[in-house]
Amino acid sequence: MEKQKTLFDVIGPVIIGPSSSHTAGAVRIGYLAGKIFGEIPQKVKFRLYNSFAKTGKGHGTDKGLLGGVLGLDVDNENIKKAFDYARKLNVQYEFEYANDHNRHPNSVDIHLEGSYKMDITGVSLGAGEVCITKINGYKFNINGDYDTLVLIYKDKPGMVYKVTALLQNYNLNIATMHCDRNAKGQEASMGICIDGSLPESLLTSLAEIDGVYLIRNIEVLKK
Amino acid sequence: MIQLNTFEEVLKEAGTQNKKLYEICQEHEAEILETSVEKVREKVQINLNAMKDAIFSGLKSKEKSMSGLCGDDCAKLIEKYKSGKIFFSETYQKVLLYSFATIEQNLRMGKIVACPTAGSCAIVPSVIVAMSEAANANEEIQINALITAGLIGEIVSNKLALAGAVAGCQSECGVASAMAAAALVEIYNGTNDQILQAAALTLKNIMGLVCDPVAGLVEVPCVKRNAFLAIYAITGAELAMAGINSVIPIDEIVDAMKQVGELMSPTLKESSEAGLATTKTGLEIAQALIQKWNAGS
Ligand code: SF4
């Protein structure tokens, strides 16, 4: 679900240039990926596709993605020095470039390694709008317009109920919800966009549900 | 809630309430964002200040872009103006300078305000800031002007995606120029009708502008185009203030732009497969950059 357009979509946002899709969009994809990973990675590998691959160097797409993963936001002037910043934090980074017409023109696969490993795919949709479409192979639709709850858990009956019941206890309204799974009875995922924000205590309760492997609260992006 | 779907509706609503367009817009915005008009204006002020920061930083730099194609034109203009040879007024010089200063900040990965996009980010700020200096317009008036610009862009965007990849450069620099023209009429306290006429005249004359960036980068022709279209906005505002009206109403112009955008070949919508991008020189530049970057520099 798209949020209503506002004045600040037209006389804003404040971003690092030169391209809203190839620079600001890249920063946002990296930033969301970094939050989903949940820690500063020791290693990160980016595979840029199509237009991202072709014009990425001239638009600073590489610096944007890396800076974003390291937690720099879309208006941070240090994005330009993202490579230096990564070296300072001892983060190894690598870029690959590929052409694949089955993929969105501005898409990237991000492989992150730290105390665990994760694969995240994102696309830049234009005008600085982005979407995280996959986490570890599960389909998601995270665009930073809402506080979003990301869950990966054991696929068994009652999980959706347990999660939504807890949200209900906190009187939180669900804007959208997406579920996916690999195979019956194995692992499954949920992405839930919330109106308002998620209190810390709720996250603790959610994490206590038996069978929840991964839980993240991805806060709404500053726009 | 008031709907801001068409210009006709907004003009009528403003007339009924006896308000300026920016007032209607800021109230509508406060409603959507569930906040106060003061908060909306504060946020606009933050963006206005970011625009001024970009101008200020840009005026001091001649750092080139990552491709090395652009980045030192503002410095060249400053040099020229030192020689004292003036075509028009000092204000005209300022509009050009501020425009180059802003767009060059953009290409060197500096902080800018997308207005409506990054590639067209210099048109509205250069006109509002330079012309406000000339007219001695205070910050309140500048905020009114920026909101007016935003209203134009917002309503156009209801019908037309503001993206070169969807509708060509008419929807980026073209719309920015119309936004700037409207803002300028607000600075000079023109009527609501004059504001919309300025935007209409500007849009009408930029229709069909293609997006054909060399090597796919937001540099050629984008950098110089911002300066040209900033000056162009002033023409739109001046005509409207003189009571010269667009024969075709603005809502119909936007419909026509949308149609033109759809008819425009995809090769001319940011894909760099035609136009300037595929000129002999354009292709040579693209080729040289691929080699440079593959070599890892
Ligand atoms: S030519 Fe294309 S990339 Fe350049 S400003 Fe216009 S729309 Fe943007």
Coordinates of C-alpha atoms and ligand atoms in Angstrom, one line a residue:
Chain A
M1 CA 0.0 0.0 0.0
E2 CA 1.4 3.3 -1.0
K3 CA 1.2 6.3 1.4
Q4 CA -0.6 9.4 0.3
K5 CA 1.7 11.8 -1.6
T6 CA 2.6 14.9 0.3
L7 CA 4.1 18.3 -0.4
F8 CA 7.4 17.0 0.8
D9 CA 7.6 14.4 -2.0
V10 CA 7.8 17.4 -4.4
I11 CA 9.8 20.0 -2.5
G12 CA 11.9 17.3 -0.9
P13 CA 13.3 15.0 0.4
V14 CA 16.7 16.4 1.4
I15 CA 19.2 13.9 0.0
I16 CA 22.7 13.3 -1.2
G17 CA 22.9 13.6 -5.0
P18 CA 23.2 13.0 -7.8
S19 CA 20.3 10.7 -8.5
S20 CA 17.2 10.0 -6.4
S21 CA 16.9 6.5 -7.8
H22 CA 20.6 5.5 -8.1
T23 CA 22.0 7.3 -5.1
A24 CA 19.3 8.1 -2.5
G25 CA 17.5 4.9 -3.4
A26 CA 20.7 2.9 -3.0
V27 CA 21.3 4.5 0.4
R28 CA 17.8 3.6 1.5
I29 CA 18.1 0.0 0.3
G30 CA 21.4 -0.3 2.1
Y31 CA 20.1 1.4 5.2
L32 CA 17.0 -1.0 5.4
A33 CA 19.3 -4.0 4.8
G34 CA 21.6 -2.9 7.6
K35 CA 18.7 -2.6 10.0
I36 CA 17.3 -6.0 9.0
F37 CA 20.7 -7.6 9.4
G38 CA 20.8 -5.9 12.8
E39 CA 24.6 -5.5 13.3
I40 CA 27.5 -4.0 11.5
P41 CA 28.6 -6.8 9.2
Q42 CA 32.2 -8.1 9.0
K43 CA 31.7 -8.8 5.3
V44 CA 29.3 -7.5 2.7
K45 CA 28.9 -8.3 -0.9
F46 CA 26.7 -6.4 -3.3
R47 CA 25.6 -7.7 -6.7
L48 CA 24.2 -4.8 -8.8
Y49 CA 22.0 -5.5 -11.7
N50 CA 21.3 -3.8 -15.0
S51 CA 21.0 0.0 -14.8
F52 CA 22.4 -0.1 -11.2
A53 CA 25.4 -2.0 -12.6
K54 CA 25.8 0.2 -15.7
T55 CA 25.6 3.7 -14.3
G56 CA 26.3 2.9 -10.6
K57 CA 29.8 4.1 -10.4
G58 CA 28.9 7.5 -11.9
H59 CA 26.0 7.9 -9.5
G60 CA 27.8 6.7 -6.4
T61 CA 25.4 3.7 -6.1
D62 CA 28.2 1.6 -4.6
K63 CA 29.0 4.2 -2.0
G64 CA 25.3 4.7 -1.2
L65 CA 24.6 1.0 -0.7
L66 CA 27.7 0.5 1.5
G67 CA 27.1 3.7 3.5
G68 CA 23.5 2.7 4.0
V69 CA 24.4 -0.7 5.3
L70 CA 26.8 1.0 7.8
G71 CA 23.9 3.1 9.1
L72 CA 24.4 6.4 7.2
D73 CA 21.1 8.0 6.3
V74 CA 20.1 9.5 3.0
D75 CA 21.1 13.0 3.8
N76 CA 24.5 12.2 5.4
E77 CA 27.3 13.9 3.6
N78 CA 29.7 11.1 4.7
I79 CA 28.1 8.8 2.1
K80 CA 30.7 10.1 -0.3
K81 CA 33.4 8.7 1.9
A82 CA 31.7 5.4 2.6
F83 CA 34.7 3.3 1.4
D84 CA 36.9 5.0 4.0
Y85 CA 34.3 4.6 6.7
A86 CA 34.0 0.9 6.0
R87 CA 37.8 0.4 6.2
K88 CA 37.7 2.3 9.5
L89 CA 35.1 -0.1 10.8
N90 CA 37.0 -3.1 9.4
V91 CA 34.2 -4.0 7.2
Q92 CA 35.3 -5.9 4.0
Y93 CA 33.2 -5.0 1.0
E94 CA 32.9 -6.3 -2.5
F95 CA 30.9 -5.3 -5.6
E96 CA 29.8 -7.5 -8.5
Y97 CA 28.0 -6.3 -11.6
A98 CA 25.5 -8.3 -13.6
N99 CA 23.1 -8.0 -16.5
D100 CA 19.9 -10.0 -16.1
H101 CA 16.7 -8.9 -17.8
N102 CA 14.6 -11.0 -15.6
R103 CA 15.5 -8.6 -12.8
H104 CA 14.2 -5.1 -12.1
P105 CA 16.4 -2.5 -13.8
N106 CA 17.6 -1.1 -10.5
S107 CA 18.1 -4.1 -8.2
V108 CA 20.7 -5.4 -5.9
D109 CA 21.4 -8.6 -4.0
I110 CA 23.2 -8.0 -0.7
H111 CA 25.1 -10.8 1.1
L112 CA 26.0 -10.0 4.7
E113 CA 28.2 -11.9 7.1
G114 CA 28.8 -11.2 10.8
S115 CA 27.8 -13.4 13.7
Y116 CA 25.4 -15.0 11.1
K117 CA 24.8 -14.7 7.4
M118 CA 21.9 -13.1 5.6
D119 CA 20.8 -12.4 2.0
I120 CA 18.7 -9.4 1.2
T121 CA 17.4 -8.2 -2.2
G122 CA 16.2 -4.6 -2.8
V123 CA 15.0 -2.6 -5.7
S124 CA 15.0 1.2 -6.3
L125 CA 11.7 2.3 -7.7
G126 CA 12.4 5.9 -8.6
A127 CA 12.1 9.2 -6.8
G128 CA 14.0 7.7 -3.8
E129 CA 11.3 5.1 -3.2
V130 CA 12.7 1.6 -2.5
C131 CA 11.5 -1.9 -1.6
I132 CA 13.2 -4.7 0.1
T133 CA 11.7 -7.7 -1.8
K134 CA 13.5 -10.6 -0.3
I135 CA 15.2 -11.7 3.0
N136 CA 16.9 -15.1 2.9
G137 CA 14.7 -16.1 0.0
Y138 CA 11.4 -15.1 1.6
K139 CA 9.3 -12.5 -0.1
F140 CA 8.9 -9.3 1.7
N141 CA 7.6 -5.8 0.8
I142 CA 9.4 -3.3 3.0
N143 CA 9.4 0.2 1.8
G144 CA 10.0 2.2 4.9
D145 CA 6.7 4.0 4.8
Y146 CA 5.6 2.3 8.0
D147 CA 7.2 0.7 11.1
T148 CA 7.5 -2.8 9.9
L149 CA 7.8 -6.0 11.9
V150 CA 9.9 -8.7 10.2
L151 CA 9.6 -12.2 11.5
I152 CA 11.1 -15.5 10.4
Y153 CA 9.7 -18.5 12.3
K154 CA 8.9 -22.2 12.3
D155 CA 6.0 -22.9 10.1
K156 CA 3.3 -24.4 12.4
P157 CA -0.3 -23.7 13.0
G158 CA -1.3 -20.7 15.2
M159 CA 1.8 -18.5 14.6
V160 CA -0.1 -15.7 12.7
Y161 CA -2.7 -15.7 15.4
K162 CA -0.2 -15.5 18.3
V163 CA 1.6 -12.5 16.6
T164 CA -1.6 -10.6 15.7
A165 CA -3.1 -11.3 19.1
L166 CA -0.1 -9.6 20.8
L167 CA -0.4 -6.6 18.4
Q168 CA -4.1 -6.4 19.3
N169 CA -3.2 -6.4 23.1
Y170 CA -1.2 -3.2 22.4
N171 CA -4.1 -1.8 20.4
L172 CA -1.9 -1.6 17.2
N173 CA -3.5 -1.5 13.8
I174 CA -2.1 -3.5 11.0
A175 CA -1.8 -1.6 7.7
T176 CA -0.6 -4.5 5.6
M177 CA 0.6 -8.0 6.1
H178 CA 2.6 -10.4 3.9
C179 CA 3.4 -14.1 4.7
D180 CA 5.6 -16.5 2.8
R181 CA 7.2 -19.9 3.5
N182 CA 9.7 -22.2 1.9
A183 CA 8.0 -25.6 2.4
K184 CA 5.2 -26.8 4.6
G185 CA 6.3 -27.4 8.2
Q186 CA 9.7 -25.8 7.8
E187 CA 10.3 -22.0 8.0
A188 CA 8.0 -19.1 7.2
S189 CA 8.1 -15.4 7.2
M190 CA 5.8 -12.4 8.1
G191 CA 6.2 -8.8 7.2
I192 CA 3.7 -6.6 9.1
C193 CA 3.3 -2.8 8.5
I194 CA 1.9 -1.1 11.6
D195 CA 0.2 2.3 12.0
G196 CA 2.1 4.0 14.8
S197 CA 5.2 2.5 16.4
L198 CA 6.1 -0.7 18.1
P199 CA 6.9 -0.6 21.8
E200 CA 10.1 -2.4 23.1
S201 CA 8.1 -4.6 25.5
L202 CA 6.0 -5.9 22.6
L203 CA 9.1 -6.9 20.8
T204 CA 10.3 -8.8 23.8
S205 CA 7.0 -10.6 24.1
L206 CA 7.0 -11.5 20.4
A207 CA 10.6 -12.8 20.7
E208 CA 9.4 -15.2 23.4
I209 CA 6.9 -16.9 21.2
D210 CA 8.2 -20.5 20.7
G211 CA 9.5 -21.0 17.2
V212 CA 10.4 -17.4 16.3
Y213 CA 13.9 -17.4 14.8
L214 CA 14.3 -13.8 13.8
I215 CA 12.5 -10.7 14.7
R216 CA 13.2 -7.1 13.7
N217 CA 11.4 -3.9 14.1
I218 CA 12.3 -1.7 11.0
E219 CA 11.4 1.8 11.8
V220 CA 9.7 4.1 9.3
L221 CA 12.3 6.0 7.1
K222 CA 12.8 9.7 7.6
K223 CA 11.3 11.2 4.5
Chain B
M1 CA -10.8 17.2 3.6
I2 CA -10.3 19.4 0.6
Q3 CA -9.1 17.5 -2.4
L4 CA -6.2 18.8 -4.4
N5 CA -6.8 16.8 -7.5
T6 CA -7.0 19.5 -10.2
F7 CA -5.9 23.1 -10.5
E8 CA -9.5 24.1 -11.2
E9 CA -10.7 22.6 -7.9
V10 CA -7.9 24.3 -5.9
L11 CA -8.5 27.7 -7.6
K12 CA -12.2 27.5 -6.8
E13 CA -11.6 26.4 -3.2
A14 CA -9.2 29.2 -2.7
G15 CA -11.7 31.7 -4.2
T16 CA -14.5 30.5 -2.0
Q17 CA -12.4 30.7 1.2
N18 CA -10.7 33.9 0.0
K19 CA -7.3 32.5 0.5
K20 CA -4.0 32.4 -1.3
L21 CA -3.0 29.0 -2.9
Y22 CA -0.2 28.4 -0.4
E23 CA -2.7 28.8 2.5
I24 CA -5.0 26.1 1.0
C25 CA -1.9 23.9 0.4
Q26 CA -0.5 24.2 3.9
E27 CA -3.8 23.5 5.5
H28 CA -4.3 20.5 3.3
E29 CA -0.8 19.3 4.2
A30 CA -1.4 19.7 7.9
E31 CA -4.5 17.6 7.6
I32 CA -2.7 14.7 5.7
L33 CA 0.2 14.8 8.1
E34 CA -2.0 15.1 11.1
T35 CA -0.1 18.1 12.3
S36 CA -0.4 21.9 12.5
V37 CA 0.1 24.5 9.8
E38 CA 3.0 25.9 11.9
K39 CA 4.7 22.4 11.8
V40 CA 4.2 22.2 8.1
R41 CA 5.8 25.6 7.6
E42 CA 8.7 24.6 9.9
K43 CA 9.4 21.6 7.7
V44 CA 9.3 23.8 4.6
Q45 CA 11.7 26.2 6.3
I46 CA 14.1 23.3 7.0
N47 CA 14.1 22.4 3.3
L48 CA 14.5 26.1 2.3
N49 CA 17.5 26.3 4.5
A50 CA 18.9 23.1 3.0
M51 CA 18.5 24.7 -0.4
K52 CA 20.4 27.8 0.7
D53 CA 23.2 25.6 2.2
A54 CA 23.6 23.8 -1.1
I55 CA 23.9 27.2 -2.9
F56 CA 26.4 28.4 -0.4
S57 CA 28.6 25.3 -0.5
G58 CA 28.3 25.1 -4.3
L59 CA 29.5 28.6 -4.8
K60 CA 32.8 27.7 -3.1
S61 CA 33.6 24.5 -4.8
K62 CA 34.9 23.4 -8.2
E63 CA 35.2 19.7 -7.4
K64 CA 34.3 17.7 -10.4
S65 CA 31.8 14.8 -10.5
M66 CA 32.9 11.2 -10.3
S67 CA 32.8 11.0 -14.1
G68 CA 34.9 14.2 -14.4
L69 CA 32.4 15.5 -16.9
C70 CA 31.0 18.5 -14.9
G71 CA 31.6 20.4 -11.8
D72 CA 33.5 23.6 -12.5
D73 CA 31.0 25.7 -14.5
C74 CA 29.9 27.7 -11.4
A75 CA 33.5 28.7 -10.9
K76 CA 33.8 29.8 -14.6
L77 CA 30.7 32.0 -14.2
I78 CA 32.0 33.6 -11.1
E79 CA 35.2 34.4 -13.0
K80 CA 33.3 35.9 -15.9
Y81 CA 31.2 38.1 -13.6
K82 CA 34.4 39.5 -12.0
S83 CA 35.3 41.0 -15.4
G84 CA 32.2 43.2 -15.1
K85 CA 30.7 42.5 -18.5
I86 CA 27.0 42.2 -17.8
F87 CA 24.4 41.1 -20.3
F88 CA 21.4 41.7 -18.1
S89 CA 21.0 42.5 -14.5
E90 CA 22.9 41.3 -11.4
T91 CA 19.8 39.3 -10.5
Y92 CA 20.0 37.4 -13.7
Q93 CA 23.6 36.5 -12.9
K94 CA 22.5 35.3 -9.5
V95 CA 19.9 33.0 -10.8
L96 CA 22.5 31.4 -13.1
L97 CA 25.1 31.2 -10.3
Y98 CA 22.8 29.7 -7.8
S99 CA 21.5 27.3 -10.3
F100 CA 25.0 26.0 -11.2
A101 CA 26.0 26.1 -7.5
T102 CA 23.1 23.8 -6.6
I103 CA 23.2 21.3 -9.4
E104 CA 27.0 21.0 -9.1
Q105 CA 26.6 20.1 -5.4
N106 CA 24.2 17.4 -6.5
L107 CA 26.7 15.8 -8.9
R108 CA 29.5 15.8 -6.4
M109 CA 27.3 13.9 -3.9
G110 CA 26.6 16.9 -1.8
K111 CA 23.3 17.5 0.1
I112 CA 20.5 18.9 -2.0
V113 CA 16.7 19.1 -1.9
A114 CA 15.0 17.0 -4.6
C115 CA 12.7 19.5 -6.2
P116 CA 10.9 17.7 -7.6
T117 CA 13.8 15.4 -8.5
A118 CA 17.6 15.4 -7.9
G119 CA 18.3 16.0 -11.6
S120 CA 16.1 19.1 -11.5
C121 CA 17.0 20.3 -8.0
A122 CA 18.5 23.7 -8.9
I123 CA 15.6 25.4 -10.7
V124 CA 13.2 26.2 -7.8
P125 CA 16.0 27.2 -5.3
S126 CA 17.9 29.4 -7.7
V127 CA 14.7 31.3 -8.6
I128 CA 13.3 31.6 -5.1
V129 CA 16.6 32.6 -3.4
A130 CA 18.0 35.0 -6.1
M131 CA 14.7 36.6 -6.8
S132 CA 13.9 37.0 -3.1
E133 CA 17.2 38.8 -2.6
A134 CA 16.2 41.1 -5.5
A135 CA 12.7 41.8 -4.2
N136 CA 13.8 42.0 -0.5
A137 CA 11.4 39.2 0.3
N138 CA 11.7 38.0 3.8
E139 CA 11.7 34.3 4.9
E140 CA 8.0 34.1 5.4
I141 CA 7.4 35.1 1.8
Q142 CA 10.1 32.6 0.7
I143 CA 8.3 29.9 2.6
N144 CA 5.0 30.9 0.9
A145 CA 6.7 30.8 -2.4
L146 CA 8.2 27.3 -1.8
I147 CA 4.8 26.0 -0.7
T148 CA 3.3 27.5 -3.9
A149 CA 5.9 25.7 -5.9
G150 CA 5.1 22.5 -4.1
L151 CA 1.4 22.8 -4.8
I152 CA 2.1 23.0 -8.5
G153 CA 4.3 19.9 -8.4
E154 CA 1.9 18.0 -6.2
I155 CA -1.1 18.5 -8.5
V156 CA 0.8 17.8 -11.6
S157 CA 2.1 14.6 -10.0
N158 CA -1.5 13.4 -9.5
K159 CA -1.6 12.8 -13.2
L160 CA 2.0 12.7 -14.4
A161 CA 4.8 10.7 -12.7
L162 CA 7.6 13.2 -12.1
A163 CA 10.3 11.0 -13.5
G164 CA 12.4 11.1 -16.7
A165 CA 12.0 7.4 -17.1
V166 CA 8.3 7.6 -17.2
A167 CA 7.5 10.9 -19.0
G168 CA 10.8 12.4 -20.1
C169 CA 12.5 15.6 -18.8
Q170 CA 9.3 17.6 -19.3
S171 CA 8.2 16.0 -16.1
E172 CA 11.4 16.8 -14.2
C173 CA 13.1 20.1 -15.3
G174 CA 9.9 21.1 -17.1
V175 CA 7.7 20.8 -14.0
A176 CA 10.5 22.3 -11.8
S177 CA 10.4 25.4 -14.1
A178 CA 6.7 25.7 -13.8
M179 CA 7.0 25.4 -10.0
A180 CA 9.6 28.1 -10.0
A181 CA 7.5 30.4 -12.2
A182 CA 4.5 30.0 -9.8
A183 CA 6.8 30.6 -6.8
L184 CA 8.1 33.8 -8.4
V185 CA 4.6 35.2 -8.9
E186 CA 3.9 34.5 -5.2
I187 CA 7.1 36.4 -4.3
Y188 CA 5.7 39.4 -6.2
N189 CA 2.3 38.8 -4.6
G190 CA 0.5 38.0 -7.8
T191 CA -3.1 36.6 -7.7
N192 CA -3.9 32.9 -7.6
D193 CA -4.9 33.0 -11.2
Q194 CA -1.6 34.6 -12.2
I195 CA 0.3 31.9 -10.3
L196 CA -1.5 29.2 -12.3
Q197 CA -1.1 31.1 -15.5
A198 CA 2.7 31.3 -14.9
A199 CA 2.8 27.6 -14.4
A200 CA 0.6 26.9 -17.4
L201 CA 2.7 29.1 -19.8
T202 CA 5.9 27.5 -18.6
L203 CA 4.6 23.9 -18.9
K204 CA 3.1 24.5 -22.3
N205 CA 6.4 25.7 -23.7
I206 CA 8.5 22.9 -22.3
M207 CA 6.2 20.1 -23.4
G208 CA 8.0 17.2 -25.1
L209 CA 11.4 17.7 -23.6
V210 CA 13.2 14.4 -23.7
C211 CA 15.5 12.7 -21.2
D212 CA 18.6 11.5 -23.0
P213 CA 21.5 11.7 -20.5
V214 CA 25.0 10.9 -21.8
A215 CA 26.3 7.7 -20.3
G216 CA 23.1 7.5 -18.2
L217 CA 24.5 10.1 -15.7
V218 CA 22.6 13.0 -14.3
E219 CA 25.1 15.5 -15.9
V220 CA 24.8 16.1 -19.6
P221 CA 22.4 17.8 -20.4
C222 CA 21.0 18.1 -16.9
V223 CA 23.5 20.5 -15.4
K224 CA 23.1 23.3 -17.9
R225 CA 19.4 22.6 -18.4
N226 CA 18.8 23.6 -14.8
A227 CA 20.3 27.0 -15.5
F228 CA 18.3 27.5 -18.7
L229 CA 15.0 26.5 -17.2
A230 CA 15.5 28.7 -14.2
I231 CA 15.8 31.7 -16.5
Y232 CA 12.9 30.4 -18.5
A233 CA 10.7 30.3 -15.3
I234 CA 11.2 34.0 -15.0
T235 CA 9.7 34.5 -18.4
G236 CA 6.6 32.5 -17.4
A237 CA 6.1 34.6 -14.3
E238 CA 6.7 37.9 -16.0
L239 CA 4.1 37.2 -18.7
A240 CA 1.5 36.0 -16.2
M241 CA 2.1 39.1 -14.1
A242 CA 1.4 41.2 -17.2
G243 CA -2.0 39.5 -17.5
I244 CA -0.9 37.3 -20.5
N245 CA -2.9 34.1 -20.2
S246 CA -2.4 30.6 -21.5
V247 CA -5.1 29.9 -24.0
I248 CA -5.2 26.2 -22.9
P249 CA -6.1 25.8 -19.2
I250 CA -3.4 24.3 -17.0
D251 CA -5.3 21.0 -16.2
E252 CA -5.6 20.3 -19.9
I253 CA -1.9 21.1 -20.5
V254 CA -1.1 18.5 -17.8
D255 CA -3.3 16.0 -19.6
A256 CA -1.5 16.8 -22.9
M257 CA 1.9 16.3 -21.2
K258 CA 0.8 12.9 -19.9
Q259 CA -0.2 12.0 -23.4
V260 CA 3.1 13.2 -24.9
G261 CA 5.0 11.3 -22.2
E262 CA 3.2 8.1 -23.2
L263 CA 3.8 8.7 -26.9
M264 CA 7.5 9.5 -26.3
S265 CA 9.8 6.7 -27.4
P266 CA 11.2 4.7 -24.5
T267 CA 14.6 5.3 -26.0
L268 CA 14.2 9.0 -25.0
K269 CA 13.1 8.3 -21.4
E270 CA 16.3 8.0 -19.4
S271 CA 17.4 4.8 -21.1
S272 CA 20.2 6.7 -23.0
E273 CA 19.4 4.9 -26.2
A274 CA 18.8 7.9 -28.4
G275 CA 19.2 11.7 -28.5
L276 CA 22.3 13.3 -27.0
A277 CA 23.3 10.0 -25.4
T278 CA 23.9 8.3 -28.8
T279 CA 25.6 11.2 -30.5
K280 CA 29.1 10.4 -31.6
T281 CA 30.5 12.3 -28.7
G282 CA 28.0 11.0 -26.2
L283 CA 28.9 7.4 -27.1
E284 CA 32.6 8.1 -26.9
I285 CA 32.2 9.6 -23.4
A286 CA 30.1 6.6 -22.3
Q287 CA 32.7 4.2 -23.8
A288 CA 35.6 6.0 -22.1
L289 CA 33.9 5.9 -18.7
I290 CA 33.2 2.2 -19.0
Q291 CA 36.9 1.6 -19.6
K292 CA 37.9 3.9 -16.8
W293 CA 35.6 2.2 -14.3
N294 CA 36.4 -1.3 -15.5
A295 CA 40.1 -0.5 -14.9
G296 CA 39.0 0.2 -11.3
S297 CA 39.6 3.9 -10.9
Ligands
SF4_1 S1 17.6 14.9 -18.8 FE1 16.7 13.2 -17.6 S2 18.2 12.7 -16.0 FE2 18.6 14.8 -16.8 S3 17.4 16.2 -15.5 FE3 16.2 15.7 -17.3 S4 14.9 14.0 -16.7 FE4 16.6 14.1 -15.1

